[in-house]
XYZ file of C-alpha atoms in Angstrom:
670
model
C -110.498 93.934 -124.062
C -107.417 95.118 -125.907
C -108.968 98.190 -126.681
C -110.679 98.939 -123.146
C -107.096 98.415 -121.909
C -105.754 100.913 -124.725
C -108.833 103.367 -123.450
C -108.104 102.917 -119.884
C -104.268 103.767 -120.240
C -104.862 106.950 -122.114
C -107.215 107.951 -119.478
C -104.938 107.303 -116.757
C -101.825 109.144 -118.771
C -104.446 112.091 -119.143
C -105.096 112.404 -115.554
C -101.608 111.437 -114.400
C -100.301 114.711 -116.301
C -103.370 116.746 -115.210
C -102.025 116.226 -111.881
C -98.361 116.742 -112.446
C -99.167 119.973 -113.763
C -101.021 120.970 -110.802
C -98.196 119.950 -108.602
C -95.113 120.491 -110.273
C -96.222 123.511 -112.117
C -99.232 125.540 -110.617
C -97.732 124.407 -107.104
C -102.165 123.595 -106.733
C -102.498 119.707 -105.979
C -105.770 118.130 -106.447
C -105.177 114.719 -104.613
C -102.883 113.237 -102.095
C -99.561 111.331 -102.648
C -100.935 108.186 -102.137
C -103.969 108.494 -104.564
C -101.616 110.043 -107.374
C -99.556 106.866 -106.397
C -102.384 104.629 -106.962
C -102.737 106.209 -110.404
C -99.360 105.801 -111.338
C -99.080 102.074 -110.119
C -102.286 101.169 -111.782
C -100.538 102.609 -115.494
C -97.585 100.804 -114.687
C -99.622 97.775 -114.362
C -101.656 97.950 -117.618
C -98.288 99.036 -119.590
C -96.733 95.974 -118.448
C -99.616 93.880 -119.546
C -99.722 95.492 -123.036
C -95.793 96.793 -123.634
C -97.046 97.500 -127.512
C -99.203 99.991 -125.770
C -96.296 101.978 -124.190
C -95.565 105.319 -125.740
C -92.638 107.760 -124.975
C -94.381 110.301 -123.928
C -96.158 108.307 -121.208
C -95.474 109.069 -117.487
C -93.831 105.922 -116.816
C -91.299 106.685 -119.376
C -89.527 109.534 -117.260
C -86.550 107.416 -116.805
C -86.067 105.097 -119.448
C -82.428 106.054 -120.592
C -79.009 103.933 -120.247
C -76.165 105.041 -118.519
C -74.596 106.715 -121.324
C -70.418 106.676 -122.174
C -71.277 110.180 -123.157
C -73.415 113.196 -125.138
C -74.257 113.285 -128.470
C -74.079 116.797 -129.735
C -77.564 118.882 -130.818
C -77.395 121.520 -133.655
C -79.979 124.288 -132.372
C -82.399 125.330 -135.233
C -81.932 128.630 -133.937
C -78.939 129.923 -132.127
C -78.904 130.143 -128.566
C -77.349 133.460 -128.242
C -76.395 135.307 -125.080
C -77.877 138.432 -123.692
C -75.816 141.994 -122.834
C -75.780 142.883 -119.245
C -75.850 145.937 -117.923
C -74.578 146.215 -114.050
C -76.622 150.135 -113.289
C -79.590 151.696 -113.471
C -77.906 154.310 -115.967
C -76.501 151.471 -117.936
C -80.309 149.898 -118.547
C -81.448 153.363 -119.475
C -78.872 153.836 -122.002
C -79.894 150.451 -123.377
C -83.915 151.870 -123.381
C -82.420 154.973 -125.664
C -80.456 152.342 -128.100
C -83.698 150.578 -128.245
C -86.042 153.647 -129.207
C -83.510 154.623 -131.556
C -83.680 151.655 -133.648
C -87.424 151.998 -133.842
C -89.634 154.638 -135.576
C -89.478 158.094 -134.076
C -92.046 158.074 -131.274
C -92.967 154.881 -131.360
C -94.358 153.282 -127.847
C -92.073 150.344 -126.429
C -93.074 148.395 -123.801
C -91.079 145.909 -121.620
C -91.388 142.545 -120.274
C -89.338 142.331 -116.956
C -88.466 138.535 -115.675
C -86.318 137.326 -112.840
C -83.151 135.827 -113.954
C -82.712 132.498 -112.901
C -79.296 131.280 -112.075
C -79.708 127.681 -113.445
C -78.723 126.075 -116.838
C -80.072 126.866 -119.984
C -82.108 124.150 -121.630
C -83.835 124.048 -124.758
C -86.590 121.882 -125.154
C -87.966 120.335 -128.307
C -91.870 119.331 -128.935
C -92.735 117.369 -132.140
C -96.688 117.432 -132.447
C -96.573 117.797 -128.999
C -94.424 115.328 -127.708
C -90.700 115.800 -125.974
C -88.212 114.637 -128.427
C -84.889 116.614 -127.534
C -83.498 118.468 -124.688
C -80.401 120.076 -125.064
C -77.983 122.072 -123.251
C -77.271 125.786 -124.449
C -73.387 124.651 -125.235
C -71.389 127.113 -127.551
C -74.806 128.323 -128.461
C -74.566 126.523 -132.296
C -74.568 123.152 -131.211
C -75.392 121.740 -127.396
C -75.290 118.280 -125.551
C -78.325 116.098 -126.020
C -79.486 115.730 -121.947
C -82.894 114.343 -123.607
C -83.141 111.355 -120.775
C -82.046 113.382 -118.058
C -84.421 116.131 -118.694
C -87.500 113.629 -119.148
C -86.662 113.112 -115.347
C -87.566 116.786 -114.219
C -91.516 116.702 -113.583
C -92.223 120.229 -114.154
C -91.123 119.537 -117.837
C -94.122 118.098 -119.274
C -93.404 114.901 -121.332
C -96.573 116.032 -123.835
C -97.954 119.555 -123.854
C -102.084 119.982 -123.463
C -102.815 121.019 -127.144
C -105.652 119.520 -128.959
C -104.454 117.272 -131.859
C -105.100 119.727 -134.142
C -103.653 122.704 -132.705
C -100.099 121.247 -132.400
C -97.015 122.880 -133.844
C -95.532 120.382 -135.677
C -92.097 121.982 -134.254
C -92.151 123.708 -130.937
C -88.945 124.664 -129.656
C -88.491 126.691 -126.345
C -85.627 127.963 -123.689
C -85.765 128.248 -120.360
C -83.394 127.431 -117.237
C -83.120 124.367 -115.420
C -82.437 124.971 -111.590
C -82.463 123.786 -107.857
C -84.345 125.378 -105.218
C -82.238 126.681 -102.033
C -83.900 124.310 -99.785
C -83.060 121.387 -102.404
C -79.301 122.093 -102.802
C -78.807 122.542 -98.867
C -80.490 118.699 -98.428
C -78.232 117.750 -101.184
C -74.825 119.064 -99.641
C -75.620 117.944 -96.294
C -76.391 114.363 -97.975
C -72.754 114.677 -99.936
C -70.785 115.976 -97.036
C -72.254 112.586 -94.697
C -71.261 110.694 -97.610
C -67.511 112.434 -97.325
C -68.479 113.649 -100.931
C -67.109 117.241 -102.063
C -69.852 119.838 -101.580
C -71.669 122.238 -104.654
C -70.611 125.740 -104.312
C -73.959 126.428 -105.174
C -77.239 125.665 -106.475
C -76.395 126.589 -109.842
C -73.337 124.231 -109.643
C -75.475 121.509 -108.369
C -78.325 121.979 -111.398
C -75.445 122.204 -113.775
C -73.640 118.914 -112.304
C -76.805 116.677 -112.035
C -77.429 117.545 -115.989
C -74.051 116.143 -116.615
C -74.984 112.543 -115.104
C -74.660 109.912 -117.702
C -77.218 107.801 -115.216
C -80.725 109.201 -115.594
C -81.471 107.613 -112.789
C -79.176 109.482 -110.677
C -80.767 112.656 -112.399
C -84.125 111.602 -111.087
C -82.886 111.396 -107.852
C -82.017 115.277 -107.492
C -85.029 117.589 -107.367
C -84.408 119.660 -110.258
C -87.092 122.329 -111.561
C -87.576 124.199 -114.926
C -88.711 127.529 -115.900
C -89.613 128.286 -119.627
C -88.651 132.024 -120.654
C -88.664 132.181 -124.541
C -88.935 130.532 -127.718
C -86.982 129.321 -130.635
C -88.881 127.902 -133.590
C -92.857 127.894 -133.877
C -93.650 125.469 -137.278
C -97.432 125.932 -137.264
C -100.016 126.605 -134.585
C -101.200 129.705 -133.093
C -98.431 132.464 -133.119
C -98.652 134.942 -130.380
C -97.670 138.742 -130.896
C -96.209 139.463 -127.474
C -93.469 138.090 -125.357
C -96.329 138.355 -122.036
C -98.951 136.792 -124.216
C -96.696 133.987 -125.018
C -95.735 133.447 -121.460
C -99.139 133.505 -120.571
C -100.267 130.814 -123.475
C -97.198 128.241 -122.769
C -98.585 128.049 -119.158
C -101.761 126.783 -120.240
C -99.998 124.218 -121.969
C -98.333 122.861 -119.181
C -95.260 124.742 -119.295
C -93.814 127.028 -115.904
C -92.909 130.165 -115.838
C -91.890 132.121 -113.392
C -94.529 133.766 -111.738
C -93.114 137.335 -110.981
C -92.892 138.356 -114.397
C -94.553 141.908 -115.015
C -95.170 144.145 -118.067
C -93.926 147.464 -117.400
C -94.901 150.545 -119.973
C -91.408 152.196 -119.711
C -87.862 151.756 -118.340
C -88.349 153.744 -114.930
C -91.240 150.945 -114.209
C -88.506 148.225 -115.288
C -85.871 150.249 -112.961
C -88.307 150.343 -109.889
C -88.760 146.474 -110.627
C -85.115 145.778 -110.172
C -84.972 148.055 -107.530
C -87.886 145.933 -105.594
C -86.286 142.377 -106.525
C -82.998 143.429 -105.382
C -84.105 143.721 -101.803
C -86.133 141.253 -102.168
C -84.547 138.289 -103.785
C -83.739 136.393 -100.060
C -87.539 135.360 -99.926
C -87.419 133.194 -102.618
C -86.730 129.843 -102.582
C -84.303 129.886 -105.786
C -81.836 131.846 -106.704
C -81.630 134.730 -109.196
C -78.653 136.839 -110.238
C -80.707 139.705 -111.994
C -83.470 140.677 -114.320
C -83.846 140.229 -117.847
C -85.656 142.951 -119.861
C -87.091 142.405 -123.119
C -89.104 144.541 -125.762
C -92.597 142.815 -125.161
C -93.887 143.376 -129.025
C -92.401 140.370 -131.300
C -92.723 142.653 -134.126
C -90.753 145.037 -132.877
C -88.262 142.544 -131.720
C -87.980 141.057 -134.831
C -87.022 144.828 -136.617
C -84.430 145.442 -133.837
C -82.717 142.135 -134.431
C -79.622 141.144 -133.021
C -75.723 141.222 -133.182
C -73.230 138.400 -133.660
C -73.601 137.778 -129.933
C -76.590 139.361 -128.576
C -80.151 140.436 -129.106
C -80.834 143.947 -129.256
C -84.305 143.777 -127.786
C -83.152 142.052 -124.586
C -80.736 143.095 -122.008
C -80.293 141.418 -118.275
C -79.742 143.773 -115.147
C -77.126 141.997 -112.932
C -77.439 142.137 -109.372
C -73.783 142.606 -107.431
C -72.305 138.883 -107.346
C -73.452 137.439 -104.014
C -70.337 134.824 -104.317
C -66.382 135.450 -105.378
C -63.213 133.565 -105.311
C -60.218 135.255 -103.253
C -57.271 134.134 -101.195
C -57.084 133.178 -97.407
C -53.976 135.312 -96.140
C -54.574 134.202 -92.595
C -56.899 132.853 -90.169
C -57.434 134.576 -86.549
C -59.460 133.769 -83.552
C -62.053 136.260 -81.967
C -63.350 135.935 -78.344
C -67.330 136.691 -78.108
C -69.135 138.202 -75.136
C -69.679 134.551 -74.034
C -66.347 133.499 -74.080
C -66.589 131.815 -77.695
C -63.633 131.024 -79.740
C -64.467 131.980 -83.191
C -61.859 131.505 -86.368
C -61.882 134.356 -89.013
C -60.085 134.158 -92.302
C -57.880 137.486 -93.093
C -58.851 137.643 -97.119
C -57.106 139.380 -100.089
C -59.933 142.047 -100.561
C -62.188 141.573 -103.081
C -65.666 142.974 -104.507
C -68.830 140.815 -103.559
C -72.555 141.855 -103.342
C -71.440 145.319 -104.037
C -68.637 146.099 -100.908
C -65.030 145.165 -100.450
C -64.895 141.844 -98.461
C -61.604 141.656 -96.150
C -62.639 138.806 -93.934
C -65.317 135.817 -93.427
C -66.444 133.783 -90.734
C -65.546 130.049 -90.610
C -68.006 129.966 -87.843
C -65.715 127.257 -85.859
C -63.251 125.251 -85.869
C -65.148 121.724 -86.900
C -65.933 123.800 -89.872
C -62.653 124.765 -90.731
C -61.737 120.894 -90.489
C -64.778 119.663 -92.649
C -63.841 122.216 -95.410
C -60.139 121.927 -95.077
C -59.154 125.581 -95.191
C -55.661 126.315 -94.881
C -54.061 129.565 -95.107
C -53.192 130.205 -98.389
C -56.136 128.331 -100.307
C -58.104 130.057 -102.892
C -61.711 130.196 -101.321
C -65.198 130.798 -102.237
C -66.826 133.208 -100.035
C -70.831 134.196 -100.071
C -72.733 137.345 -98.823
C -76.110 136.226 -99.167
C -78.999 138.226 -97.568
C -76.302 141.249 -96.400
C -75.231 139.144 -93.541
C -71.512 138.514 -92.507
C -69.434 136.803 -95.571
C -68.707 132.893 -94.928
C -66.036 130.912 -96.413
C -68.459 128.160 -98.334
C -65.923 126.016 -100.417
C -61.947 125.641 -101.031
C -61.092 125.186 -104.523
C -58.635 122.365 -104.152
C -57.467 122.247 -107.547
C -55.966 126.073 -107.073
C -53.477 124.297 -104.199
C -49.247 124.466 -104.840
C -48.656 122.829 -101.744
C -47.459 125.440 -99.737
C -50.864 125.874 -97.822
C -50.537 125.978 -94.210
C -53.328 123.792 -91.744
C -54.643 125.899 -89.232
C -55.004 124.268 -85.226
C -57.103 124.932 -82.879
C -55.112 127.385 -80.346
C -53.965 125.846 -77.070
C -55.267 129.371 -74.812
C -57.050 132.297 -75.669
C -55.604 134.542 -77.857
C -56.581 137.626 -75.440
C -56.078 136.877 -72.142
C -53.787 133.341 -72.666
C -56.133 131.578 -70.412
C -57.507 128.019 -71.022
C -60.362 127.274 -73.419
C -62.239 124.144 -73.712
C -65.437 122.288 -74.776
C -68.308 122.435 -71.950
C -69.512 118.867 -73.637
C -68.455 116.602 -76.986
C -72.083 117.791 -78.410
C -70.907 121.144 -78.226
C -69.024 122.647 -81.557
C -67.630 125.924 -79.987
C -64.709 126.292 -77.884
C -64.916 128.931 -75.214
C -62.441 130.802 -72.430
C -63.276 129.918 -69.111
C -61.748 132.940 -67.562
C -64.143 135.374 -66.460
C -61.786 138.212 -66.361
C -61.092 138.102 -69.941
C -60.808 141.751 -71.322
C -62.034 140.467 -74.741
C -65.148 139.332 -73.386
C -65.485 142.257 -70.915
C -65.135 144.336 -74.223
C -68.097 142.821 -76.023
C -70.135 142.098 -72.773
C -70.168 145.771 -72.248
C -70.778 146.949 -75.471
C -73.724 144.207 -75.852
C -74.891 145.852 -72.153
C -74.951 149.539 -73.432
C -76.386 148.500 -77.059
C -80.022 150.152 -78.068
C -81.857 147.030 -77.213
C -80.369 146.419 -74.017
C -79.655 149.436 -71.362
C -79.300 152.030 -74.778
C -76.543 153.929 -73.460
C -75.616 156.646 -76.167
C -72.242 157.303 -76.305
C -70.574 153.892 -75.326
C -69.671 152.400 -78.354
C -66.773 149.972 -79.134
C -64.452 152.630 -79.260
C -65.472 154.010 -76.043
C -65.720 150.337 -74.311
C -61.958 149.648 -75.590
C -60.468 152.552 -73.617
C -62.600 151.746 -70.747
C -61.241 148.503 -70.573
C -57.726 148.995 -71.483
C -57.321 151.750 -69.082
C -58.851 149.755 -66.569
C -61.678 152.189 -65.671
C -63.945 148.995 -66.608
C -63.107 145.718 -65.141
C -66.819 144.315 -65.357
C -70.209 145.496 -66.507
C -70.763 147.477 -63.126
C -67.961 149.777 -62.922
C -69.813 152.199 -65.699
C -71.757 153.225 -63.025
C -69.188 154.743 -60.829
C -67.382 156.565 -63.541
C -66.801 159.979 -62.932
C -66.295 162.714 -65.448
C -62.528 162.920 -64.655
C -61.943 159.374 -65.623
C -63.784 160.202 -68.908
C -61.976 163.307 -69.438
C -58.511 161.257 -68.960
C -59.610 159.274 -72.472
C -58.690 160.274 -76.012
C -62.339 160.078 -77.180
C -63.683 162.360 -74.573
C -63.967 166.150 -74.347
C -66.072 168.198 -71.737
C -69.265 168.002 -73.434
C -69.069 164.411 -74.700
C -68.105 163.366 -71.130
C -71.144 165.080 -69.666
C -73.691 163.211 -72.288
C -72.013 159.724 -71.494
C -72.627 160.513 -67.494
C -76.099 161.525 -68.011
C -77.097 158.555 -70.484
C -75.413 156.347 -68.068
C -77.561 157.783 -65.362
C -80.871 157.564 -67.108
C -80.378 153.800 -67.882
C -80.542 153.032 -64.223
C -83.934 153.587 -65.152
C -84.569 150.840 -67.840
C -87.026 147.876 -66.921
C -85.470 144.624 -65.668
C -86.444 143.058 -69.580
C -83.514 145.129 -70.910
C -81.469 144.471 -68.116
C -81.475 141.038 -68.338
C -80.962 140.804 -71.831
C -78.033 143.367 -71.153
C -76.314 140.493 -69.139
C -76.128 138.509 -71.897
C -77.098 135.409 -70.154
C -76.439 132.364 -72.939
C -79.717 131.323 -74.712
C -81.531 134.446 -73.497
C -82.199 136.219 -76.038
C -84.528 139.763 -75.849
C -87.836 137.756 -75.836
C -86.840 135.380 -73.568
C -85.715 138.452 -71.208
C -89.056 140.151 -71.422
C -90.996 136.963 -70.735
C -88.849 136.292 -67.446
C -89.045 139.816 -66.538
C -92.767 139.934 -67.024
C -93.441 136.885 -64.853
C -91.215 137.283 -62.218
C -90.872 141.128 -61.427
C -87.492 141.785 -59.812
C -83.938 140.606 -60.458
C -84.287 139.000 -56.939
C -87.219 136.639 -58.130
C -85.567 135.760 -61.329
C -82.144 135.051 -59.415
C -83.781 132.419 -57.117
C -86.092 130.972 -59.335
C -85.081 126.983 -59.696
C -85.091 125.152 -63.056
C -88.730 123.777 -62.388
C -89.871 127.337 -61.609
C -88.354 128.486 -65.378
C -89.521 125.303 -67.110
C -93.158 125.664 -66.266
C -93.289 128.723 -68.612
C -94.068 127.699 -71.880
C -91.314 129.798 -73.471
C -88.517 128.171 -71.410
C -86.965 124.806 -71.864
C -84.645 122.855 -70.279
C -81.407 124.343 -71.809
C -82.348 127.633 -71.286
C -83.443 127.022 -67.619
C -80.062 125.229 -66.742
C -78.304 128.268 -68.431
C -80.029 130.833 -66.395
C -79.752 129.405 -62.981
C -75.915 128.093 -63.517
C -75.495 131.761 -64.252
C -77.192 133.011 -61.387
C -75.631 130.797 -58.658
C -72.244 132.034 -59.852
C -70.329 133.899 -56.821
C -69.434 136.466 -59.453
C -72.758 137.202 -60.710
C -74.195 137.489 -57.167
C -71.348 139.690 -56.226
C -72.021 141.746 -59.520
C -75.760 142.034 -59.153
C -75.221 143.586 -55.513
C -72.679 145.797 -57.115
C -75.781 146.698 -59.410
C -77.885 147.754 -56.597
C -75.766 149.822 -54.965
C -75.014 151.935 -58.207
C -79.053 152.332 -57.957
C -80.421 150.504 -60.919
C -83.917 149.759 -60.701
C -83.949 146.315 -62.254
C -87.781 145.935 -61.781
C -90.127 145.221 -64.387
C -93.172 147.538 -64.736
C -96.587 146.272 -64.500
C -99.054 146.002 -67.443
C -101.601 148.716 -67.457
C -105.421 147.977 -66.665
C -107.058 150.410 -68.401
C -108.136 150.839 -71.993
C -106.600 147.922 -74.495
C -107.714 149.168 -77.876
C -105.568 146.118 -79.496
C -107.136 143.248 -77.862
C -106.675 140.086 -79.440
C -104.925 141.649 -82.454
C -101.754 139.955 -83.511
C -98.645 141.813 -84.650
C -95.539 140.985 -86.595
C -92.943 143.547 -86.874
C -90.133 143.601 -89.862
C -87.712 146.203 -90.786
C -85.851 148.746 -88.577
C -88.303 151.032 -86.122
C -86.891 154.482 -85.720
C -88.839 155.601 -82.658
C -88.406 152.505 -80.195
C -86.806 149.131 -80.095
C -88.588 146.241 -81.294
C -88.888 144.960 -77.589
C -90.657 148.125 -77.117
C -93.169 148.015 -79.579
C -93.957 144.219 -78.627
C -94.278 145.487 -74.565
C -96.828 148.207 -76.089
C -98.617 145.761 -77.835
C -99.047 143.746 -74.995
C -100.076 146.229 -72.806
C -102.980 147.436 -75.049
C -104.103 143.722 -75.201
C -102.692 142.643 -78.369
C -99.744 139.701 -79.119
C -96.562 139.943 -81.070
C -95.541 136.895 -83.535
C -92.021 136.376 -85.002
C -93.493 134.982 -88.422
C -96.129 135.978 -90.500
C -99.537 133.703 -91.035
C -102.863 133.464 -91.802
C -103.877 134.587 -88.006
C -101.817 138.071 -88.252
C -103.768 141.372 -88.405
C -100.788 143.755 -89.005
C -97.326 143.728 -90.127
C -95.499 146.985 -89.096
C -92.838 147.554 -91.814
C -89.940 149.697 -91.264
C -87.087 150.311 -93.806
C -84.800 147.704 -94.807
C -88.550 145.140 -94.399
C -87.094 141.887 -95.585
C -89.559 138.423 -96.410
C -92.033 139.141 -93.883
C -92.961 142.223 -95.743
C -93.170 139.541 -98.976
C -95.446 136.963 -97.313
C -97.787 139.471 -95.583
C -98.319 141.072 -98.790
C -98.897 137.375 -100.392
C -101.303 136.526 -97.611
C -103.179 139.728 -97.651
C -102.135 140.882 -94.449
C -102.593 144.823 -93.464
C -99.506 146.362 -93.832
C -98.771 149.558 -91.898
C -95.472 151.829 -91.606
C -94.274 153.030 -88.020
C -96.545 156.303 -87.986
C -99.564 154.215 -88.343
C -98.502 152.019 -85.651
C -97.702 154.801 -83.158
C -101.416 156.104 -84.021
C -102.918 152.949 -82.877
C -101.058 153.604 -79.740
C -102.784 156.766 -78.936
């Protein structure tokens, strides 16, 4: 009976290890969570009945450490040295030259390029295939023994998939422990709800988790791990190259970063760096650069190392997405819908390749949550080439001279009243419809490319028109004369004539662009197109009831009430009448009923379109029988990719969706 139980226990362990690898390493589960839980529960029950059969590498023993008083020190068998960094492609090419000088003349060099995970360096030691030690890098010579915590990471196997006769006596590998962006955001939400301080980024959260003294708490933090190199291999099959080593450890159950590639020369490496610097935001984990290694282990040995770094590897570092600086002041801006937004004026600092002087604080609730004060040292982040934001206050740097910031009592632009529309709202708004700050931003939006497309009516021109009271509402621009423009500093004869012509041309823009240009709350580009195509004219849109609007699939209750409230306003009724007097069309052309070569085809647009706006492209697709979507899926037929294409392009390539450029798209339109 005991022998039978021992056999079943070992079979269950093998099954669970197999499914752990499918789920945590390959991301290809073969069974449901319930089936996995049943296997695990059966193993626990059998081990409870036969405690003598429990082994340290059993899947049930991931969390078997006690709360520690501290971490003991572990001496690394081979020093964990750091990499030299390069910050430009020229520096990368100079490193390539040094590598070639260190080898025989004319010798061919291949490189392996790996995404540099922004995590915590961890060394894993397996003895006869079983995990015995997990240690931090420490000072390179010695690290902290965090084995109990490392065992809670499911992407780290407790036993490698070696056959009994091929397992090395000692197999020590190195890699990065990290937390995904999604899990990091979830963790910070939980900490905010509990009134605890927030982590600044996923790397901090991973490092903080591994330093917890209770493995049970670490197990509640979803950490992951990627292998990137080895320290010691005693016995077993030796691999001749880095690429082959990574492929081999993957088969053993260790997880490697899937985007690693082998490059025949340094220019291929540069292209890889360029590509991932653009695509990095599409990943669910943070990377801060590319690690470049000489592929051949024989060449690595001959190149050797300095006291600090290997000569056969370096890191190309992306511009940092985070930086620390001082909040000089907090100002408030008034948006085109009247929203009052606080902005931090910063001590200038380099971040993500640009100099940052201002960062958004989003709203006054966010100021309170972060407890940002004037004079604070803060961490700012510029991710995905978007507006920088303050993400954390460095409270330990406070001197006591920092000044709290309060919600202003009145609008900073017009001294009008500000208020919240409801308790659920976080935004304060200026309720004065004549507020000049709102008018400036509204007029700039109205004349923008995706709205009425009035070339020459940019922010500077709008600012002067409002300041001189030549524009007191959106419709006033249609009554401007050349003499009015010549009175402004920005305008000479030709420029005035061009703007008057552009304003006249905009009168023929379709209703969808006009509706988007009005800036109705909750009505974006797509909703404006839906409204225009459903109702056809401004009068019919203005007369629509909430029931009429919510009957449209794409329009919900909040948007419907916003639209009806907007057009019930007496000031908007007068404004529309003024537009009519100026001669604006405010109609949506009916779709053509001729040939429809795109019937049934689904298009997704990403990046910048040069010939027309995205809205125009989507309208043309609809007129020719197709449809457009905002996201890429297996049902997408074409992705039209322009300059600055982002994660949609990456996903399209992954799914095998046909990618075309703007010229090919124009050809399909005929």
